[in-house]
Coordinates of C-alpha atoms in Angstrom, one line a residue:
M21 CA 0.0 0.0 0.0
P22 CA 1.5 3.4 -1.0
T23 CA 2.3 6.0 1.7
W24 CA 2.2 9.7 1.2
S25 CA 4.9 12.1 2.5
V26 CA 4.0 15.9 2.3
R27 CA 6.9 17.9 3.6
R28 CA 5.9 21.5 2.7
R29 CA 2.6 23.4 2.3
P30 CA 0.4 20.4 3.2
G31 CA -2.8 22.4 3.1
R32 CA -2.1 23.7 -0.5
T33 CA -1.1 20.2 -1.7
L34 CA -4.2 18.6 -0.2
G35 CA -6.4 21.2 -1.7
L36 CA -5.0 20.6 -5.2
L37 CA -5.4 16.9 -4.7
L38 CA -9.0 17.2 -3.8
L39 CA -9.6 19.5 -6.8
V40 CA -8.1 17.0 -9.2
I41 CA -10.3 14.2 -7.7
L42 CA -13.5 16.4 -7.9
S43 CA -12.8 17.4 -11.5
F44 CA -12.2 13.7 -12.4
L45 CA -15.6 12.7 -10.9
V46 CA -17.5 15.5 -12.7
L47 CA -15.9 14.8 -16.1
R48 CA -16.5 11.0 -15.9
R49 CA -19.9 11.5 -14.1
W50 CA -19.0 9.0 -11.4
S51 CA -20.8 8.9 -8.1
W52 CA -19.1 9.1 -4.8
R53 CA -20.3 5.5 -4.2
G54 CA -17.8 4.5 -6.8
L55 CA -15.0 5.3 -4.4
V56 CA -16.1 2.7 -1.9
P57 CA -14.4 -0.7 -2.4
T58 CA -16.7 -3.4 -3.8
W59 CA -16.2 -5.6 -0.7
L60 CA -17.7 -2.8 1.4
R61 CA -20.7 -1.8 -0.7
H62 CA -22.9 -4.5 0.7
R63 CA -22.1 -4.0 4.3
H64 CA -24.9 -1.8 5.5
S65 CA -26.2 -3.3 8.7
G66 CA -24.0 -5.6 10.8
L67 CA -25.1 -8.3 13.2
Q68 CA -28.5 -7.6 14.8
A69 CA -30.8 -9.4 17.2
K70 CA -34.3 -9.8 15.7
G71 CA -36.8 -11.7 17.8
Q72 CA -35.1 -15.0 18.7
N73 CA -32.7 -14.8 15.8
F74 CA -29.5 -13.0 14.8
M75 CA -29.5 -11.3 11.4
L76 CA -26.5 -10.3 9.4
E77 CA -27.6 -7.9 6.7
D78 CA -31.0 -9.4 5.6
S79 CA -30.3 -13.0 6.4
T80 CA -30.7 -15.2 9.5
F81 CA -27.3 -15.8 11.0
W82 CA -26.4 -18.6 13.4
I83 CA -23.3 -18.0 15.5
F84 CA -21.4 -21.3 15.7
G85 CA -18.5 -19.9 17.9
G86 CA -15.4 -21.2 19.6
S87 CA -13.1 -19.5 22.0
I88 CA -9.3 -19.3 21.5
H89 CA -7.2 -16.9 23.4
Y90 CA -4.3 -15.5 21.4
F91 CA -2.2 -14.8 24.6
R92 CA -2.4 -18.5 25.6
V93 CA -1.1 -19.9 22.3
P94 CA 2.3 -19.3 20.7
R95 CA 1.9 -16.9 17.8
E96 CA 3.4 -19.4 15.4
Y97 CA 0.5 -21.8 16.1
W98 CA -2.4 -19.3 15.7
R99 CA -3.1 -20.3 12.1
D100 CA -3.1 -24.0 12.9
R101 CA -5.6 -23.5 15.7
L102 CA -7.9 -21.2 13.7
L103 CA -7.9 -23.5 10.7
K104 CA -8.9 -26.4 13.0
L105 CA -11.7 -24.3 14.3
R106 CA -12.9 -23.5 10.8
A107 CA -12.6 -27.1 9.7
C108 CA -14.8 -28.2 12.6
G109 CA -17.7 -26.3 11.1
L110 CA -17.6 -23.2 13.3
N111 CA -18.0 -19.8 11.7
T112 CA -17.0 -17.4 14.6
L113 CA -14.0 -16.9 16.8
T114 CA -14.4 -15.4 20.3
T115 CA -11.6 -14.1 22.3
Y116 CA -10.9 -12.1 25.4
V117 CA -8.5 -9.1 25.6
P118 CA -6.4 -9.1 28.8
W119 CA -5.8 -5.6 30.0
N120 CA -3.1 -6.6 32.5
L121 CA -1.0 -8.1 29.7
H122 CA -1.5 -5.2 27.3
E123 CA -0.9 -2.4 29.8
P124 CA 1.6 -3.9 32.3
E125 CA 2.6 -0.4 33.5
R126 CA 0.3 2.6 33.5
G127 CA 0.3 4.2 30.1
K128 CA 2.8 1.7 28.6
F129 CA 1.1 -0.6 26.1
D130 CA 2.2 -3.9 24.5
F131 CA 0.5 -5.3 21.4
S132 CA 3.6 -7.0 20.1
G133 CA 4.5 -10.6 19.5
N134 CA 2.1 -13.0 21.2
L135 CA -0.1 -10.0 22.2
D136 CA -0.6 -8.7 18.6
L137 CA -4.4 -8.6 18.8
E138 CA -4.9 -7.0 15.4
A139 CA -2.8 -9.7 13.7
F140 CA -4.8 -12.4 15.4
V141 CA -8.2 -10.9 14.4
L142 CA -7.0 -10.3 10.8
L143 CA -5.7 -13.9 10.6
A144 CA -9.1 -15.1 11.7
A145 CA -10.7 -13.2 8.8
E146 CA -8.1 -14.6 6.4
V147 CA -9.2 -18.2 7.2
G148 CA -12.9 -17.3 6.9
L149 CA -14.0 -16.6 10.5
W150 CA -16.1 -13.8 12.0
V151 CA -15.0 -12.5 15.4
I152 CA -16.7 -11.6 18.6
L153 CA -14.4 -9.5 20.8
R154 CA -14.6 -9.5 24.6
P155 CA -12.5 -6.5 25.7
G156 CA -13.6 -6.3 29.3
P157 CA -12.2 -4.3 31.0
Y158 CA -12.7 -7.2 33.3
V159 CA -12.6 -10.6 31.5
C160 CA -12.3 -13.2 34.3
S161 CA -10.8 -16.0 32.0
E162 CA -9.0 -17.6 35.0
L163 CA -6.4 -14.8 34.6
D164 CA -4.6 -13.0 37.5
L165 CA -7.2 -10.5 38.8
G166 CA -9.5 -11.4 36.0
G167 CA -7.3 -9.6 33.5
L168 CA -7.2 -6.3 35.4
P169 CA -3.7 -4.7 36.0
S170 CA -2.4 -5.1 39.5
W171 CA -1.2 -1.4 39.6
L172 CA -4.8 -0.5 40.1
L173 CA -4.5 -1.9 43.7
Q174 CA -2.0 0.8 44.6
D175 CA -5.0 2.9 45.5
S176 CA -6.1 1.8 49.0
G177 CA -9.6 2.9 48.2
M178 CA -9.9 1.2 44.8
R179 CA -13.2 -0.3 43.9
L180 CA -12.7 -2.4 40.8
R181 CA -15.5 -2.9 38.3
T182 CA -17.4 0.3 39.4
T183 CA -17.6 3.9 38.4
Y184 CA -15.1 4.8 41.1
K185 CA -13.0 7.6 39.6
G186 CA -9.7 5.9 40.0
F187 CA -10.9 2.8 38.1
A188 CA -13.0 4.7 35.5
D189 CA -10.1 7.0 34.7
A190 CA -7.8 4.1 34.1
V191 CA -10.4 2.3 31.9
D192 CA -10.9 5.5 29.8
L193 CA -7.1 5.7 29.1
Y194 CA -6.9 2.0 28.3
F195 CA -10.0 2.1 26.0
D196 CA -8.6 5.2 24.3
H197 CA -5.7 3.1 23.1
L198 CA -7.4 -0.2 22.7
M199 CA -10.4 1.0 20.7
S200 CA -8.2 2.9 18.3
R201 CA -6.9 -0.5 17.3
V202 CA -10.3 -2.3 17.4
V203 CA -12.5 0.2 15.5
P204 CA -11.0 -0.4 12.0
L205 CA -11.5 -4.2 12.5
Q206 CA -15.3 -3.9 12.7
Y207 CA -17.6 -5.4 10.2
R208 CA -18.9 -2.1 8.8
Y209 CA -15.3 -1.0 8.0
G210 CA -14.5 -4.2 6.2
G211 CA -13.2 -6.2 9.2
P212 CA -14.4 -9.5 10.8
V213 CA -15.6 -8.1 14.2
I214 CA -19.4 -8.5 14.2
A215 CA -20.0 -8.0 17.9
V216 CA -18.3 -6.7 21.1
Q217 CA -19.0 -7.8 24.6
V218 CA -19.7 -5.3 27.3
E219 CA -17.6 -6.3 30.4
N220 CA -18.1 -9.9 31.6
E221 CA -20.5 -11.7 33.9
Y222 CA -21.4 -8.5 35.7
G223 CA -24.7 -9.9 36.9
S224 CA -22.9 -12.1 39.4
Y225 CA -21.0 -9.1 40.7
N226 CA -23.4 -6.2 40.4
R227 CA -21.8 -3.6 42.8
D228 CA -22.7 -0.5 40.8
P229 CA -25.9 0.0 38.7
A230 CA -24.2 2.8 36.8
Y231 CA -21.2 0.7 35.8
M232 CA -22.5 -1.3 32.8
P233 CA -24.1 1.8 31.2
Y234 CA -20.7 3.5 31.7
V235 CA -18.8 0.7 29.9
K236 CA -21.4 0.7 27.1
R237 CA -20.9 4.4 26.6
A238 CA -17.2 4.1 26.8
L239 CA -17.2 1.7 23.9
E240 CA -19.7 3.6 21.8
D241 CA -18.0 7.0 22.4
R242 CA -14.8 5.5 21.0
G243 CA -16.4 4.3 17.7
I244 CA -17.7 0.8 18.5
V245 CA -20.7 0.5 16.1
E246 CA -21.3 -3.3 16.0
L247 CA -23.8 -5.3 18.1
L248 CA -23.1 -5.0 21.9
L249 CA -23.8 -8.0 24.0
T250 CA -23.2 -9.3 27.6
S251 CA -22.4 -12.7 29.0
D252 CA -23.7 -14.0 32.3
N253 CA -23.9 -17.3 34.1
K254 CA -27.5 -17.2 35.3
D255 CA -28.5 -19.7 37.9
G256 CA -30.7 -21.5 35.3
L257 CA -27.7 -22.2 33.1
S258 CA -26.0 -24.4 35.6
K259 CA -29.1 -26.7 35.7
G260 CA -28.8 -27.3 32.0
V261 CA -25.5 -29.1 32.0
V262 CA -25.5 -32.6 30.6
D263 CA -22.8 -35.0 31.8
G264 CA -21.0 -37.1 29.3
E265 CA -20.3 -36.3 25.7
V266 CA -20.6 -32.6 24.9
L267 CA -22.3 -33.4 21.6
K268 CA -25.7 -33.9 23.3
T269 CA -25.6 -30.4 24.7
V270 CA -24.5 -28.8 21.4
S271 CA -27.0 -30.6 19.2
A272 CA -29.9 -29.7 21.6
I273 CA -29.0 -26.0 21.5
V274 CA -28.7 -25.9 17.7
D275 CA -31.8 -28.0 17.2
A276 CA -33.7 -25.4 19.2
G277 CA -32.5 -22.8 16.6
S278 CA -30.1 -21.1 19.0
S279 CA -26.5 -19.9 18.5
I280 CA -23.7 -21.3 20.5
N281 CA -20.1 -20.6 21.7
L282 CA -17.8 -23.4 22.8
Y283 CA -15.7 -22.1 25.8
M284 CA -13.1 -23.3 25.2
F285 CA -12.6 -24.6 21.7
H286 CA -8.9 -24.6 22.4
G287 CA -7.7 -23.5 25.9
G288 CA -3.9 -23.4 25.5
T289 CA -1.6 -22.6 28.5
N290 CA -1.2 -20.1 31.3
F291 CA 2.4 -19.4 30.4
G292 CA 4.4 -17.4 32.9
F293 CA 2.5 -16.2 36.0
M294 CA -0.7 -15.2 34.2
N295 CA -3.0 -17.7 36.1
G296 CA -5.7 -16.6 38.4
A297 CA -7.3 -18.2 41.5
L298 CA -10.6 -18.8 43.3
H299 CA -11.1 -18.0 47.0
F300 CA -14.5 -18.9 48.4
Q301 CA -14.0 -21.2 51.5
D302 CA -10.4 -22.0 50.6
Y303 CA -7.9 -20.2 48.3
K304 CA -7.1 -22.3 45.2
S305 CA -4.8 -21.1 42.5
D306 CA -5.4 -22.1 38.9
V307 CA -2.9 -24.6 37.3
T308 CA -0.6 -23.7 34.5
S309 CA -2.4 -25.8 31.9
Y310 CA -5.5 -24.3 30.4
D311 CA -6.4 -27.5 28.6
Y312 CA -10.0 -27.0 29.9
D313 CA -11.1 -30.4 28.5
A314 CA -11.6 -28.4 25.3
V315 CA -12.4 -29.6 21.8
L316 CA -8.6 -29.3 21.0
T317 CA -6.1 -30.4 23.7
E318 CA -3.6 -28.0 25.3
A319 CA -1.1 -28.8 22.4
G320 CA -3.8 -28.4 19.7
D321 CA -4.5 -32.1 19.1
Y322 CA -7.9 -33.4 18.1
T323 CA -10.2 -35.1 20.6
A324 CA -13.1 -37.4 20.2
K325 CA -15.3 -34.3 20.8
Y326 CA -13.8 -32.7 17.7
V327 CA -14.6 -35.6 15.5
K328 CA -18.2 -35.8 16.6
L329 CA -18.7 -32.0 16.5
R330 CA -17.3 -31.8 13.0
E331 CA -19.7 -34.5 11.9
F332 CA -22.6 -32.6 13.4
F333 CA -21.7 -29.2 12.1
G334 CA -21.0 -30.7 8.7
S335 CA -24.5 -32.1 8.6
V336 CA -26.1 -28.6 9.2
S337 CA -23.6 -26.4 7.3
G338 CA -25.1 -27.1 3.8
A339 CA -21.6 -27.1 2.3
P340 CA -18.5 -29.3 2.5
L341 CA -16.2 -28.4 5.4
P342 CA -12.5 -27.6 4.9
L343 CA -10.1 -30.5 5.6
P344 CA -8.7 -30.5 9.1
P345 CA -4.9 -29.7 9.2
D346 CA -2.5 -32.4 10.0
L347 CA -1.5 -32.9 13.6
L348 CA 1.7 -31.2 14.7
P349 CA 4.3 -33.8 15.6
K350 CA 5.4 -34.5 19.2
T351 CA 8.5 -36.1 20.5
T352 CA 10.2 -37.3 23.7
Y353 CA 13.6 -35.7 24.1
E354 CA 16.5 -37.2 26.1
A355 CA 16.3 -36.3 29.8
V356 CA 18.3 -33.3 30.9
K357 CA 20.6 -33.5 33.9
P358 CA 21.2 -30.1 35.5
V359 CA 24.9 -29.4 35.6
F360 CA 25.0 -26.0 37.3
C361 CA 23.3 -24.5 40.3
L362 CA 23.1 -21.1 42.0
S363 CA 21.4 -20.6 45.4
L364 CA 18.9 -17.7 45.6
W365 CA 21.1 -16.3 48.4
D366 CA 24.1 -16.2 46.0
V367 CA 21.9 -14.5 43.3
L368 CA 20.9 -11.5 45.5
P369 CA 24.1 -9.5 45.0
Y370 CA 23.5 -9.5 41.2
L371 CA 19.9 -8.2 41.4
E372 CA 18.7 -4.6 41.4
E373 CA 19.2 -2.7 44.6
P374 CA 16.5 -3.9 47.1
V375 CA 13.9 -1.5 48.5
S376 CA 14.6 -0.3 52.0
S377 CA 11.6 0.2 54.2
E378 CA 10.9 0.5 57.9
K379 CA 7.7 -1.5 57.5
P380 CA 6.8 -4.3 55.0
V381 CA 5.4 -3.2 51.7
N382 CA 3.0 -5.3 49.6
M383 CA 4.0 -6.1 46.0
E384 CA 1.8 -3.7 44.3
N385 CA 3.1 -0.7 46.3
L386 CA 6.8 -1.4 45.9
P387 CA 8.5 1.7 44.4
I388 CA 9.7 -0.2 41.3
N389 CA 8.9 -0.5 37.6
D390 CA 8.5 3.3 37.2
G391 CA 6.2 3.5 40.2
N392 CA 3.9 0.6 39.0
G393 CA 4.9 -1.9 41.7
Q394 CA 5.3 -5.6 41.2
S395 CA 2.7 -7.6 39.4
F396 CA 3.8 -11.3 39.4
G397 CA 6.3 -13.7 40.8
Y398 CA 8.1 -13.7 44.2
T399 CA 9.1 -11.1 46.7
L400 CA 11.8 -11.6 49.3
Y401 CA 11.6 -9.8 52.7
E402 CA 14.6 -9.5 54.9
T403 CA 15.1 -8.1 58.4
T404 CA 17.2 -8.9 61.5
I405 CA 16.0 -10.3 64.8
T406 CA 17.7 -11.1 68.1
S407 CA 15.4 -13.5 69.8
S408 CA 13.4 -16.6 69.1
G409 CA 9.6 -17.0 69.4
T410 CA 6.4 -17.0 67.4
L411 CA 6.3 -15.3 64.0
S412 CA 3.0 -14.2 62.6
G413 CA 1.6 -12.0 59.9
L414 CA -0.7 -11.8 56.9
V415 CA 1.0 -13.4 53.9
R416 CA -0.4 -13.6 50.5
D417 CA -0.2 -16.1 49.1
R418 CA 2.5 -18.4 50.4
G419 CA 5.6 -17.5 52.3
Q420 CA 8.6 -19.7 53.1
V421 CA 10.3 -18.6 56.3
F422 CA 14.1 -18.8 56.6
V423 CA 16.5 -18.2 59.6
N424 CA 19.6 -17.2 57.8
T425 CA 19.5 -19.8 55.0
V426 CA 17.6 -22.5 56.8
S427 CA 13.9 -23.1 56.1
V428 CA 11.8 -23.2 59.3
G429 CA 8.3 -23.3 57.9
F430 CA 5.5 -21.6 55.8
L431 CA 3.0 -18.9 56.3
D432 CA -0.2 -19.0 54.2
Y433 CA -4.0 -18.8 54.4
K434 CA -4.1 -21.8 56.9
R435 CA -0.7 -21.6 58.6
K436 CA -0.8 -18.4 60.5
E437 CA 2.3 -18.9 62.8
V438 CA 5.8 -20.2 62.5
T439 CA 8.1 -21.0 65.5
I440 CA 11.5 -19.3 65.2
P441 CA 14.2 -21.4 67.0
L442 CA 16.7 -20.1 69.5
I443 CA 19.9 -18.9 67.9
Q444 CA 22.6 -16.8 69.5
G445 CA 23.3 -13.3 68.2
F446 CA 21.7 -11.4 65.3
I447 CA 19.6 -13.5 63.0
L448 CA 18.7 -12.7 59.4
L449 CA 15.0 -13.5 59.1
R450 CA 13.8 -14.0 55.5
I451 CA 10.4 -14.6 54.0
L452 CA 10.1 -15.6 50.3
V453 CA 6.5 -14.8 49.3
E454 CA 4.9 -16.1 46.2
N455 CA 1.9 -14.5 44.4
C456 CA 0.3 -17.7 43.4
G457 CA -2.4 -15.9 41.4
R458 CA -4.9 -13.1 42.2
V459 CA -8.5 -14.1 42.4
N460 CA -10.2 -13.9 39.0
Y461 CA -13.8 -14.3 40.1
G462 CA -15.8 -13.4 43.1
D463 CA -16.7 -10.6 45.5
N464 CA -13.2 -10.2 47.0
I465 CA -11.2 -8.9 44.0
D466 CA -10.6 -5.6 45.7
D467 CA -8.6 -7.4 48.3
Q468 CA -6.0 -9.1 46.1
R469 CA -2.8 -7.3 47.2
K470 CA 0.1 -9.8 47.5
G471 CA 3.3 -10.1 49.6
L472 CA 3.3 -9.2 53.3
I473 CA 0.1 -7.3 54.1
G474 CA 0.6 -5.0 57.0
D475 CA 3.0 -5.7 59.9
L476 CA 5.0 -8.9 60.5
Y477 CA 5.1 -9.8 64.2
L478 CA 7.6 -11.7 66.4
N479 CA 6.0 -12.5 69.8
D480 CA 3.3 -9.9 69.0
S481 CA 5.8 -7.1 68.5
P482 CA 6.0 -5.6 65.0
L483 CA 9.3 -6.0 63.2
R484 CA 11.1 -3.1 61.5
G485 CA 13.9 -2.4 59.1
F486 CA 13.3 -4.4 55.9
K487 CA 15.1 -5.0 52.7
I488 CA 12.7 -6.1 50.0
Y489 CA 13.9 -7.8 46.8
S490 CA 11.6 -8.1 43.7
L491 CA 11.8 -11.4 41.9
E492 CA 9.4 -11.0 39.0
M493 CA 11.7 -13.1 36.8
K494 CA 10.7 -11.1 33.7
K495 CA 12.6 -11.5 30.4
G496 CA 16.2 -10.5 30.9
F497 CA 16.2 -11.5 34.6
F498 CA 18.9 -14.2 34.1
K499 CA 21.3 -12.0 32.1
S500 CA 22.6 -10.5 35.4
F501 CA 24.0 -13.8 36.7
L502 CA 24.8 -15.9 33.7
G503 CA 28.4 -16.8 32.7
D504 CA 31.0 -17.8 35.3
K505 CA 28.7 -17.1 38.3
W506 CA 27.2 -20.6 38.2
N507 CA 28.6 -23.5 40.2
P508 CA 28.5 -27.3 39.7
V509 CA 25.5 -28.9 41.3
P510 CA 26.6 -30.0 44.8
D511 CA 25.5 -33.2 46.5
V512 CA 23.2 -31.1 48.9
P513 CA 22.1 -27.9 47.2
T514 CA 21.0 -24.9 49.3
F515 CA 17.4 -24.0 48.5
P516 CA 15.7 -22.1 47.0
A517 CA 18.0 -22.4 44.0
F518 CA 18.3 -22.1 40.2
F519 CA 19.3 -25.1 38.2
L520 CA 20.8 -24.9 34.7
G521 CA 20.8 -27.7 32.1
V522 CA 21.1 -28.1 28.4
L523 CA 18.5 -29.6 26.1
S524 CA 20.0 -30.8 22.9
V525 CA 17.7 -30.9 19.8
P526 CA 19.5 -32.7 16.9
L527 CA 16.8 -32.1 14.3
S528 CA 13.8 -29.8 13.7
P529 CA 12.2 -29.0 17.1
Y530 CA 8.9 -30.6 18.0
D531 CA 6.4 -30.0 20.8
T532 CA 6.9 -32.0 24.0
F533 CA 5.9 -32.0 27.6
M534 CA 8.3 -31.6 30.5
K535 CA 8.0 -33.9 33.5
L536 CA 9.7 -33.0 36.8
E537 CA 9.6 -36.2 38.8
G538 CA 11.4 -35.7 42.1
W539 CA 11.1 -31.9 42.0
E540 CA 8.7 -30.2 44.4
K541 CA 7.6 -26.7 43.5
G542 CA 8.9 -24.0 41.2
V543 CA 9.0 -22.4 37.7
V544 CA 10.7 -23.5 34.5
F545 CA 12.3 -21.3 31.8
V546 CA 13.4 -22.5 28.4
N547 CA 15.4 -20.2 26.2
G548 CA 14.1 -17.3 28.4
Q549 CA 10.4 -18.3 27.9
N550 CA 8.5 -18.9 31.2
L551 CA 6.6 -22.2 30.8
G552 CA 4.8 -21.6 34.1
R553 CA 4.6 -23.2 37.5
Y554 CA 4.8 -26.8 38.6
W555 CA 3.9 -28.3 42.0
N556 CA 4.1 -32.0 43.0
V557 CA 0.7 -31.8 44.8
G558 CA -0.9 -32.0 41.3
P559 CA -3.2 -32.4 39.5
Q560 CA -0.9 -31.2 36.7
E561 CA 2.2 -33.4 36.3
T562 CA 3.7 -32.0 33.0
L563 CA 4.4 -28.6 31.4
Y564 CA 3.7 -28.0 27.7
L565 CA 6.8 -27.0 25.8
P566 CA 6.0 -25.7 22.3
G567 CA 8.5 -26.8 19.6
V568 CA 8.6 -23.3 18.2
W569 CA 10.3 -22.1 21.4
L570 CA 13.1 -24.5 20.8
A571 CA 16.1 -24.2 18.5
E572 CA 18.0 -26.9 16.6
G573 CA 21.1 -27.5 18.7
I574 CA 21.6 -26.2 22.2
N575 CA 18.7 -25.0 24.4
Q576 CA 18.9 -23.4 27.8
V577 CA 16.8 -24.9 30.6
I578 CA 16.6 -23.1 33.9
V579 CA 14.5 -24.4 36.8
F580 CA 13.8 -22.3 39.9
E581 CA 13.1 -24.9 42.7
E582 CA 11.9 -23.8 46.1
K583 CA 12.6 -26.9 48.2
M584 CA 13.7 -30.2 46.6
A585 CA 15.3 -31.0 43.2
G586 CA 15.1 -34.2 41.3
P587 CA 18.0 -35.8 39.5
M588 CA 16.7 -35.2 36.0
I589 CA 14.3 -33.2 33.8
Q590 CA 12.3 -35.6 31.7
F591 CA 10.2 -35.2 28.6
T592 CA 7.2 -37.1 27.2
E593 CA 4.9 -36.9 24.2
T594 CA 1.7 -36.9 26.2
P595 CA 0.5 -34.6 29.0
H596 CA -0.7 -35.8 32.5
L597 CA -3.6 -33.7 33.8
G598 CA -7.2 -34.0 34.8
R599 CA -9.6 -32.2 32.5
R600 CA -13.0 -30.3 32.4
Q601 CA -15.4 -28.7 29.9
Y602 CA -17.8 -25.8 29.9
V603 CA -20.2 -24.5 27.2
D604 CA -21.5 -21.0 27.2

């Protein structure tokens, strides 16, 4: 597409250009309509609800939708997953837009790489799919804080998902940027977006009657002209679930003349620290896999549901369906033995200067990241004590307590106290706190600050004089202590620790699953990519490793282990995880 560069007298040049165009139209007796591309001339009215049906232009339109989240799938696999959705007989892609990933720091936006929303939507159009966009601002989606950025919680009076000024002002700035990208993708402008969802499941939250009208106006004022819709899990919907094969539910809905969206068609993976949590009676963090018992597996493979759904949608489509793409190959690599190790305590001198504070500071309010605090990962708190006794405090979500370098217990939602043993002299007290995932659904999302919340007490006396290290483990984290700083793995490592090994890939890389038998709890990085968390309590026993993140030859594998390391890092072609399915 040509670009124009007018360096001098832009007004005069533009005026001459318009005069030439006008003269051309008069002489040829063309209408202005002739300037509209042919593929736009018949787009007058987008998706509309008429009675019990949807209409697209003048025809009845059934939404056969499936959800795929671009941020949970490696970009190199987007086309594969979308082609499989189309080949199943579905005609519409639905996807959430995660605010916390797109605006990790206030006013700094990221729509690059795996977060390139526009590229994902245009690719969907290329393979023949319509798109329903679900931009939030809250999306739930089992994401940390339901997709809301954690820096919102720096405001002690924050009321998320309301018209509270601090929240609404942030939404306005985010929507200013986001909608400038979304508007050109709409149906009436030649794009594939036929509908936009207003917020998400607000009926189950319902704190502010002015909030949903505000979000609706915020979308319309920024140029959203397509059909607006909502999504809610009414009590009645839960009574309509049919156990067993999902085909019964889908066919019953379609036979009734209704539209449908499969959540999820393909779930993908909660790479990094993006997972959320639930906290009703007990706190439960979401696992790394977002397999979801979906129509495609976590790695994009076909399931029995896919075969039956394709047969069904093929029978009602009225036209032959595209052939499904071939499966992507999987492999089992040779096990990796870690050869180098570095204790967390030996890493500290290479990290950025710790925050000094008289009192503990929660993650979100740490004066780091240009004043945006810490979003994910771990935070280490250090102070000195001179006596033994009972340690207590509010820890979110899980804090391992150390006396010097020796682990003496954990503080979490159930374990409220730890006994500090008697040691002579000054003692370095350390607490390594993990944000295991902020709640993504429920009434308590305003209370999702992580780290040490308030004072830490020894024998009921508040402790003072803290050094606080941020361990977000973002890209580039390991650059500060690579090279000759690593030591050979000792017979008895000092934990927590980082373990370094090499995965050799002799030929073209394929997908695989990493299995950490004998390891207890931690995070895995391959070539700098954070695969996510593992924990031997289950249910997840493997981590998905996409082949596109591997290189032919040498690949760096780093494991951060909190408590106990196994002898090897193993690989398998098949995952090990319990599964589930929802239809909305």
